[in-house]
């Protein structure tokens, strides 16, 4: 079982770090009282969770003083326990609270923001020594995400879902498409009466298209583009990348290519394949009266 404990100063980026791990498949828990950490770990181990990320900080109140001993106890029973402590300079934290207009958890009518930050530093001094410290003072959120992934050795594409979506231009371009490829220039099985009733998932259409050299070239061009640029999209911390492939009716060529591309990338990234217009055509056909 792997446990990643995230702590640090308010405004230092703990929520960003926790979200990175959650997107990478970790079971994420925020604002856990330190005293409940052993019980949480025991319960999640019983439920079969292999990777867990937990944020524990000054919001625990007096409980936070118990965290170092809880961590020491867990290290004897958990195979892989890592601690990330995020911090930042006072001026950076003050600027962030000013921008977001959020209240520091230790601030009050009697305690200023500067005093609350110092009070929090004092309370977390023993926690800061538990693990890897990251100063986020001059880091943008995307840079911090990249650093967290590097520290945890998380693959760049771990939190990304790659969707290949076929569609028909006659029904309009999908609004959620990030990349759109027009394959209407390829030979169209629609003009063969024997192939017209099928889709790009059916063997007669697959055989027809696989015998066309230009179809193979189009597939290779799209495959190469996605493969070359996927790491860059992943580093942009996207959760989804939708590659839309369109032909005239969205039944044959685009369906075939979406399926083939999905099969290729399924071994390296989380993949979804959806057929927008093929489903619509099937529903339209089902709704027609029997004599049409």
PDB file of N, CA and C in Angstrom, residues 157-228:
ATOM      1  N   UNK A 157       0.809  11.052 -18.816  1.00  0.00           N
ATOM      2  CA  UNK A 157      -0.552  10.816 -19.317  1.00  0.00           C
ATOM      3  C   UNK A 157      -1.443  10.082 -18.310  1.00  0.00           C
ATOM      4  N   UNK A 158      -0.957   9.916 -17.068  1.00  0.00           N
ATOM      5  CA  UNK A 158      -1.690   9.086 -16.106  1.00  0.00           C
ATOM      6  C   UNK A 158      -3.078   9.637 -15.790  1.00  0.00           C
ATOM      7  N   UNK A 159      -3.227  10.950 -15.752  1.00  0.00           N
ATOM      8  CA  UNK A 159      -4.525  11.518 -15.401  1.00  0.00           C
ATOM      9  C   UNK A 159      -5.373  11.910 -16.588  1.00  0.00           C
ATOM     10  N   UNK A 160      -4.959  11.511 -17.794  1.00  0.00           N
ATOM     11  CA  UNK A 160      -5.635  11.969 -19.006  1.00  0.00           C
ATOM     12  C   UNK A 160      -6.430  10.839 -19.654  1.00  0.00           C
ATOM     13  N   UNK A 161      -7.623  11.173 -20.114  1.00  0.00           N
ATOM     14  CA  UNK A 161      -8.439  10.250 -20.900  1.00  0.00           C
ATOM     15  C   UNK A 161      -8.466  10.742 -22.344  1.00  0.00           C
ATOM     16  N   UNK A 162      -8.052   9.870 -23.253  1.00  0.00           N
ATOM     17  CA  UNK A 162      -8.011  10.192 -24.685  1.00  0.00           C
ATOM     18  C   UNK A 162      -9.270   9.634 -25.348  1.00  0.00           C
ATOM     19  N   UNK A 163     -10.083  10.522 -25.893  1.00  0.00           N
ATOM     20  CA  UNK A 163     -11.327  10.092 -26.539  1.00  0.00           C
ATOM     21  C   UNK A 163     -11.238  10.268 -28.048  1.00  0.00           C
ATOM     22  N   UNK A 164     -11.526   9.207 -28.767  1.00  0.00           N
ATOM     23  CA  UNK A 164     -11.682   9.274 -30.216  1.00  0.00           C
ATOM     24  C   UNK A 164     -13.171   9.257 -30.518  1.00  0.00           C
ATOM     25  N   UNK A 165     -13.635  10.280 -31.197  1.00  0.00           N
ATOM     26  CA  UNK A 165     -15.067  10.446 -31.439  1.00  0.00           C
ATOM     27  C   UNK A 165     -15.325  10.616 -32.938  1.00  0.00           C
ATOM     28  N   UNK A 166     -16.070   9.675 -33.511  1.00  0.00           N
ATOM     29  CA  UNK A 166     -16.451   9.817 -34.911  1.00  0.00           C
ATOM     30  C   UNK A 166     -17.716  10.679 -34.999  1.00  0.00           C
ATOM     31  N   UNK A 167     -17.869  11.367 -36.133  1.00  0.00           N
ATOM     32  CA  UNK A 167     -19.063  12.189 -36.315  1.00  0.00           C
ATOM     33  C   UNK A 167     -19.286  12.418 -37.800  1.00  0.00           C
ATOM     34  N   UNK A 168     -20.472  12.879 -38.132  1.00  0.00           N
ATOM     35  CA  UNK A 168     -20.814  13.221 -39.504  1.00  0.00           C
ATOM     36  C   UNK A 168     -20.887  14.726 -39.672  1.00  0.00           C
ATOM     37  N   UNK A 169     -20.178  15.264 -40.660  1.00  0.00           N
ATOM     38  CA  UNK A 169     -20.187  16.710 -40.874  1.00  0.00           C
ATOM     39  C   UNK A 169     -21.595  17.224 -41.171  1.00  0.00           C
ATOM     40  N   UNK A 170     -22.437  16.377 -41.740  1.00  0.00           N
ATOM     41  CA  UNK A 170     -23.800  16.814 -42.061  1.00  0.00           C
ATOM     42  C   UNK A 170     -24.619  17.116 -40.803  1.00  0.00           C
ATOM     43  N   UNK A 171     -24.141  16.610 -39.651  1.00  0.00           N
ATOM     44  CA  UNK A 171     -24.833  16.869 -38.386  1.00  0.00           C
ATOM     45  C   UNK A 171     -24.126  17.932 -37.544  1.00  0.00           C
ATOM     46  N   UNK A 172     -22.993  18.436 -38.022  1.00  0.00           N
ATOM     47  CA  UNK A 172     -22.265  19.466 -37.292  1.00  0.00           C
ATOM     48  C   UNK A 172     -21.061  18.907 -36.541  1.00  0.00           C
ATOM     49  N   UNK A 173     -20.080  19.781 -36.297  1.00  0.00           N
ATOM     50  CA  UNK A 173     -18.860  19.398 -35.586  1.00  0.00           C
ATOM     51  C   UNK A 173     -19.138  19.355 -34.085  1.00  0.00           C
ATOM     52  N   UNK A 174     -18.681  18.321 -33.374  1.00  0.00           N
ATOM     53  CA  UNK A 174     -18.901  18.240 -31.924  1.00  0.00           C
ATOM     54  C   UNK A 174     -18.277  19.428 -31.191  1.00  0.00           C
ATOM     55  N   UNK A 175     -19.020  19.997 -30.266  1.00  0.00           N
ATOM     56  CA  UNK A 175     -18.533  21.168 -29.546  1.00  0.00           C
ATOM     57  C   UNK A 175     -17.390  20.834 -28.596  1.00  0.00           C
ATOM     58  N   UNK A 176     -17.282  19.563 -28.181  1.00  0.00           N
ATOM     59  CA  UNK A 176     -16.249  19.197 -27.209  1.00  0.00           C
ATOM     60  C   UNK A 176     -14.951  18.745 -27.865  1.00  0.00           C
ATOM     61  N   UNK A 177     -14.849  18.888 -29.187  1.00  0.00           N
ATOM     62  CA  UNK A 177     -13.659  18.412 -29.892  1.00  0.00           C
ATOM     63  C   UNK A 177     -12.469  19.341 -29.651  1.00  0.00           C
ATOM     64  N   UNK A 178     -11.309  18.745 -29.323  1.00  0.00           N
ATOM     65  CA  UNK A 178     -10.067  19.501 -29.209  1.00  0.00           C
ATOM     66  C   UNK A 178      -9.304  19.506 -30.532  1.00  0.00           C
ATOM     67  N   UNK A 179      -9.302  18.372 -31.219  1.00  0.00           N
ATOM     68  CA  UNK A 179      -8.697  18.255 -32.553  1.00  0.00           C
ATOM     69  C   UNK A 179      -9.743  17.673 -33.491  1.00  0.00           C
ATOM     70  N   UNK A 180      -9.843  18.196 -34.691  1.00  0.00           N
ATOM     71  CA  UNK A 180     -10.816  17.718 -35.674  1.00  0.00           C
ATOM     72  C   UNK A 180     -10.070  17.309 -36.945  1.00  0.00           C
ATOM     73  N   UNK A 181     -10.319  16.087 -37.388  1.00  0.00           N
ATOM     74  CA  UNK A 181      -9.728  15.594 -38.634  1.00  0.00           C
ATOM     75  C   UNK A 181     -10.850  15.291 -39.625  1.00  0.00           C
ATOM     76  N   UNK A 182     -10.711  15.851 -40.822  1.00  0.00           N
ATOM     77  CA  UNK A 182     -11.699  15.682 -41.883  1.00  0.00           C
ATOM     78  C   UNK A 182     -11.233  14.553 -42.809  1.00  0.00           C
ATOM     79  N   UNK A 183     -11.984  13.428 -42.840  1.00  0.00           N
ATOM     80  CA  UNK A 183     -11.584  12.292 -43.675  1.00  0.00           C
ATOM     81  C   UNK A 183     -12.555  12.081 -44.834  1.00  0.00           C
ATOM     82  N   UNK A 184     -13.268  13.130 -45.213  1.00  0.00           N
ATOM     83  CA  UNK A 184     -14.231  13.017 -46.324  1.00  0.00           C
ATOM     84  C   UNK A 184     -13.540  12.804 -47.661  1.00  0.00           C
ATOM     85  N   UNK A 185     -12.232  13.025 -47.726  1.00  0.00           N
ATOM     86  CA  UNK A 185     -11.503  12.827 -48.978  1.00  0.00           C
ATOM     87  C   UNK A 185     -11.233  11.352 -49.269  1.00  0.00           C
ATOM     88  N   UNK A 186     -11.513  10.473 -48.310  1.00  0.00           N
ATOM     89  CA  UNK A 186     -11.247   9.045 -48.495  1.00  0.00           C
ATOM     90  C   UNK A 186     -12.385   8.367 -49.262  1.00  0.00           C
ATOM     91  N   UNK A 187     -12.107   7.238 -49.920  1.00  0.00           N
ATOM     92  CA  UNK A 187     -13.171   6.496 -50.622  1.00  0.00           C
ATOM     93  C   UNK A 187     -14.332   6.198 -49.685  1.00  0.00           C
ATOM     94  N   UNK A 188     -15.547   6.370 -50.192  1.00  0.00           N
ATOM     95  CA  UNK A 188     -16.742   6.298 -49.352  1.00  0.00           C
ATOM     96  C   UNK A 188     -17.516   5.004 -49.587  1.00  0.00           C
ATOM     97  N   UNK A 189     -17.591   4.120 -48.588  1.00  0.00           N
ATOM     98  CA  UNK A 189     -18.355   2.877 -48.744  1.00  0.00           C
ATOM     99  C   UNK A 189     -19.849   3.109 -48.963  1.00  0.00           C
ATOM    100  N   UNK A 190     -20.317   4.306 -48.677  1.00  0.00           N
ATOM    101  CA  UNK A 190     -21.742   4.608 -48.834  1.00  0.00           C
ATOM    102  C   UNK A 190     -22.214   4.386 -50.271  1.00  0.00           C
ATOM    103  N   UNK A 191     -21.322   4.580 -51.231  1.00  0.00           N
ATOM    104  CA  UNK A 191     -21.727   4.477 -52.623  1.00  0.00           C
ATOM    105  C   UNK A 191     -21.793   3.037 -53.117  1.00  0.00           C
ATOM    106  N   UNK A 192     -21.420   2.091 -52.289  1.00  0.00           N
ATOM    107  CA  UNK A 192     -21.596   0.671 -52.609  1.00  0.00           C
ATOM    108  C   UNK A 192     -22.865   0.198 -51.903  1.00  0.00           C
ATOM    109  N   UNK A 193     -23.914  -0.136 -52.659  1.00  0.00           N
ATOM    110  CA  UNK A 193     -25.187  -0.534 -52.026  1.00  0.00           C
ATOM    111  C   UNK A 193     -25.037  -1.688 -51.042  1.00  0.00           C
ATOM    112  N   UNK A 194     -24.065  -2.566 -51.274  1.00  0.00           N
ATOM    113  CA  UNK A 194     -23.882  -3.696 -50.365  1.00  0.00           C
ATOM    114  C   UNK A 194     -23.257  -3.271 -49.040  1.00  0.00           C
ATOM    115  N   UNK A 195     -22.483  -2.196 -49.059  1.00  0.00           N
ATOM    116  CA  UNK A 195     -21.801  -1.734 -47.844  1.00  0.00           C
ATOM    117  C   UNK A 195     -22.587  -0.662 -47.099  1.00  0.00           C
ATOM    118  N   UNK A 196     -23.501  -0.025 -47.788  1.00  0.00           N
ATOM    119  CA  UNK A 196     -24.206   1.126 -47.217  1.00  0.00           C
ATOM    120  C   UNK A 196     -24.872   0.823 -45.871  1.00  0.00           C
ATOM    121  N   UNK A 197     -25.494  -0.341 -45.658  1.00  0.00           N
ATOM    122  CA  UNK A 197     -26.190  -0.577 -44.382  1.00  0.00           C
ATOM    123  C   UNK A 197     -25.236  -0.793 -43.203  1.00  0.00           C
ATOM    124  N   UNK A 198     -23.970  -1.080 -43.493  1.00  0.00           N
ATOM    125  CA  UNK A 198     -23.026  -1.404 -42.415  1.00  0.00           C
ATOM    126  C   UNK A 198     -22.390  -0.133 -41.843  1.00  0.00           C
ATOM    127  N   UNK A 199     -21.582  -0.318 -40.787  1.00  0.00           N
ATOM    128  CA  UNK A 199     -20.793   0.776 -40.219  1.00  0.00           C
ATOM    129  C   UNK A 199     -19.311   0.405 -40.288  1.00  0.00           C
ATOM    130  N   UNK A 200     -18.488   1.335 -39.871  1.00  0.00           N
ATOM    131  CA  UNK A 200     -17.054   1.092 -39.867  1.00  0.00           C
ATOM    132  C   UNK A 200     -16.598   0.061 -38.861  1.00  0.00           C
ATOM    133  N   UNK A 201     -17.503  -0.480 -38.070  1.00  0.00           N
ATOM    134  CA  UNK A 201     -17.162  -1.550 -37.121  1.00  0.00           C
ATOM    135  C   UNK A 201     -17.415  -2.923 -37.724  1.00  0.00           C
ATOM    136  N   UNK A 202     -18.055  -2.972 -38.900  1.00  0.00           N
ATOM    137  CA  UNK A 202     -18.417  -4.241 -39.520  1.00  0.00           C
ATOM    138  C   UNK A 202     -17.340  -4.692 -40.509  1.00  0.00           C
ATOM    139  N   UNK A 203     -17.141  -6.010 -40.584  1.00  0.00           N
ATOM    140  CA  UNK A 203     -16.049  -6.558 -41.371  1.00  0.00           C
ATOM    141  C   UNK A 203     -16.095  -6.176 -42.850  1.00  0.00           C
ATOM    142  N   UNK A 204     -17.259  -6.175 -43.528  1.00  0.00           N
ATOM    143  CA  UNK A 204     -17.251  -5.786 -44.942  1.00  0.00           C
ATOM    144  C   UNK A 204     -16.689  -4.385 -45.175  1.00  0.00           C
ATOM    145  N   UNK A 205     -17.048  -3.446 -44.315  1.00  0.00           N
ATOM    146  CA  UNK A 205     -16.537  -2.077 -44.449  1.00  0.00           C
ATOM    147  C   UNK A 205     -15.062  -2.025 -44.076  1.00  0.00           C
ATOM    148  N   UNK A 206     -14.675  -2.733 -43.020  1.00  0.00           N
ATOM    149  CA  UNK A 206     -13.265  -2.779 -42.612  1.00  0.00           C
ATOM    150  C   UNK A 206     -12.398  -3.320 -43.753  1.00  0.00           C
ATOM    151  N   UNK A 207     -12.848  -4.404 -44.362  1.00  0.00           N
ATOM    152  CA  UNK A 207     -12.084  -4.993 -45.472  1.00  0.00           C
ATOM    153  C   UNK A 207     -11.971  -4.018 -46.638  1.00  0.00           C
ATOM    154  N   UNK A 208     -13.055  -3.327 -46.945  1.00  0.00           N
ATOM    155  CA  UNK A 208     -13.052  -2.347 -48.034  1.00  0.00           C
ATOM    156  C   UNK A 208     -12.033  -1.234 -47.765  1.00  0.00           C
ATOM    157  N   UNK A 209     -12.063  -0.670 -46.561  1.00  0.00           N
ATOM    158  CA  UNK A 209     -11.192   0.458 -46.250  1.00  0.00           C
ATOM    159  C   UNK A 209      -9.731   0.045 -46.102  1.00  0.00           C
ATOM    160  N   UNK A 210      -9.496  -1.155 -45.596  1.00  0.00           N
ATOM    161  CA  UNK A 210      -8.115  -1.596 -45.424  1.00  0.00           C
ATOM    162  C   UNK A 210      -7.426  -1.921 -46.745  1.00  0.00           C
ATOM    163  N   UNK A 211      -8.185  -2.022 -47.806  1.00  0.00           N
ATOM    164  CA  UNK A 211      -7.602  -2.239 -49.130  1.00  0.00           C
ATOM    165  C   UNK A 211      -7.296  -0.931 -49.853  1.00  0.00           C
ATOM    166  N   UNK A 212      -7.533   0.203 -49.195  1.00  0.00           N
ATOM    167  CA  UNK A 212      -7.318   1.513 -49.796  1.00  0.00           C
ATOM    168  C   UNK A 212      -6.045   2.136 -49.216  1.00  0.00           C
ATOM    169  N   UNK A 213      -4.995   2.309 -50.009  1.00  0.00           N
ATOM    170  CA  UNK A 213      -3.727   2.872 -49.496  1.00  0.00           C
ATOM    171  C   UNK A 213      -3.900   4.248 -48.859  1.00  0.00           C
ATOM    172  N   UNK A 214      -4.789   5.072 -49.417  1.00  0.00           N
ATOM    173  CA  UNK A 214      -4.954   6.407 -48.853  1.00  0.00           C
ATOM    174  C   UNK A 214      -5.565   6.371 -47.455  1.00  0.00           C
ATOM    175  N   UNK A 215      -6.364   5.351 -47.179  1.00  0.00           N
ATOM    176  CA  UNK A 215      -6.919   5.205 -45.833  1.00  0.00           C
ATOM    177  C   UNK A 215      -5.794   4.901 -44.844  1.00  0.00           C
ATOM    178  N   UNK A 216      -4.887   4.025 -45.235  1.00  0.00           N
ATOM    179  CA  UNK A 216      -3.747   3.693 -44.376  1.00  0.00           C
ATOM    180  C   UNK A 216      -2.879   4.928 -44.130  1.00  0.00           C
ATOM    181  N   UNK A 217      -2.700   5.764 -45.150  1.00  0.00           N
ATOM    182  CA  UNK A 217      -1.889   6.966 -44.986  1.00  0.00           C
ATOM    183  C   UNK A 217      -2.571   7.955 -44.043  1.00  0.00           C
ATOM    184  N   UNK A 218      -3.884   8.082 -44.173  1.00  0.00           N
ATOM    185  CA  UNK A 218      -4.618   8.989 -43.285  1.00  0.00           C
ATOM    186  C   UNK A 218      -4.531   8.501 -41.839  1.00  0.00           C
ATOM    187  N   UNK A 219      -4.703   7.209 -41.663  1.00  0.00           N
ATOM    188  CA  UNK A 219      -4.597   6.646 -40.304  1.00  0.00           C
ATOM    189  C   UNK A 219      -3.224   6.933 -39.712  1.00  0.00           C
ATOM    190  N   UNK A 220      -2.181   6.714 -40.482  1.00  0.00           N
ATOM    191  CA  UNK A 220      -0.827   6.901 -39.977  1.00  0.00           C
ATOM    192  C   UNK A 220      -0.554   8.372 -39.653  1.00  0.00           C
ATOM    193  N   UNK A 221      -1.077   9.274 -40.467  1.00  0.00           N
ATOM    194  CA  UNK A 221      -0.884  10.698 -40.196  1.00  0.00           C
ATOM    195  C   UNK A 221      -1.560  11.111 -38.885  1.00  0.00           C
ATOM    196  N   UNK A 222      -2.796  10.654 -38.680  1.00  0.00           N
ATOM    197  CA  UNK A 222      -3.510  11.001 -37.439  1.00  0.00           C
ATOM    198  C   UNK A 222      -2.831  10.344 -36.248  1.00  0.00           C
ATOM    199  N   UNK A 223      -2.463   9.062 -36.397  1.00  0.00           N
ATOM    200  CA  UNK A 223      -1.801   8.339 -35.304  1.00  0.00           C
ATOM    201  C   UNK A 223      -0.510   9.041 -34.904  1.00  0.00           C
ATOM    202  N   UNK A 224       0.269   9.447 -35.896  1.00  0.00           N
ATOM    203  CA  UNK A 224       1.539  10.105 -35.638  1.00  0.00           C
ATOM    204  C   UNK A 224       1.331  11.454 -34.951  1.00  0.00           C
ATOM    205  N   UNK A 225       0.343  12.215 -35.402  1.00  0.00           N
ATOM    206  CA  UNK A 225       0.059  13.526 -34.791  1.00  0.00           C
ATOM    207  C   UNK A 225      -0.299  13.358 -33.320  1.00  0.00           C
ATOM    208  N   UNK A 226      -1.228  12.446 -33.040  1.00  0.00           N
ATOM    209  CA  UNK A 226      -1.665  12.248 -31.648  1.00  0.00           C
ATOM    210  C   UNK A 226      -0.511  11.751 -30.789  1.00  0.00           C
ATOM    211  N   UNK A 227       0.259  10.798 -31.293  1.00  0.00           N
ATOM    212  CA  UNK A 227       1.375  10.249 -30.524  1.00  0.00           C
ATOM    213  C   UNK A 227       2.423  11.318 -30.219  1.00  0.00           C
ATOM    214  N   UNK A 228       2.700  12.182 -31.180  1.00  0.00           N
ATOM    215  CA  UNK A 228       3.727  13.207 -30.990  1.00  0.00           C
ATOM    216  C   UNK A 228       3.300  14.298 -30.026  1.00  0.00           C
TER     217      UNK A 228
END
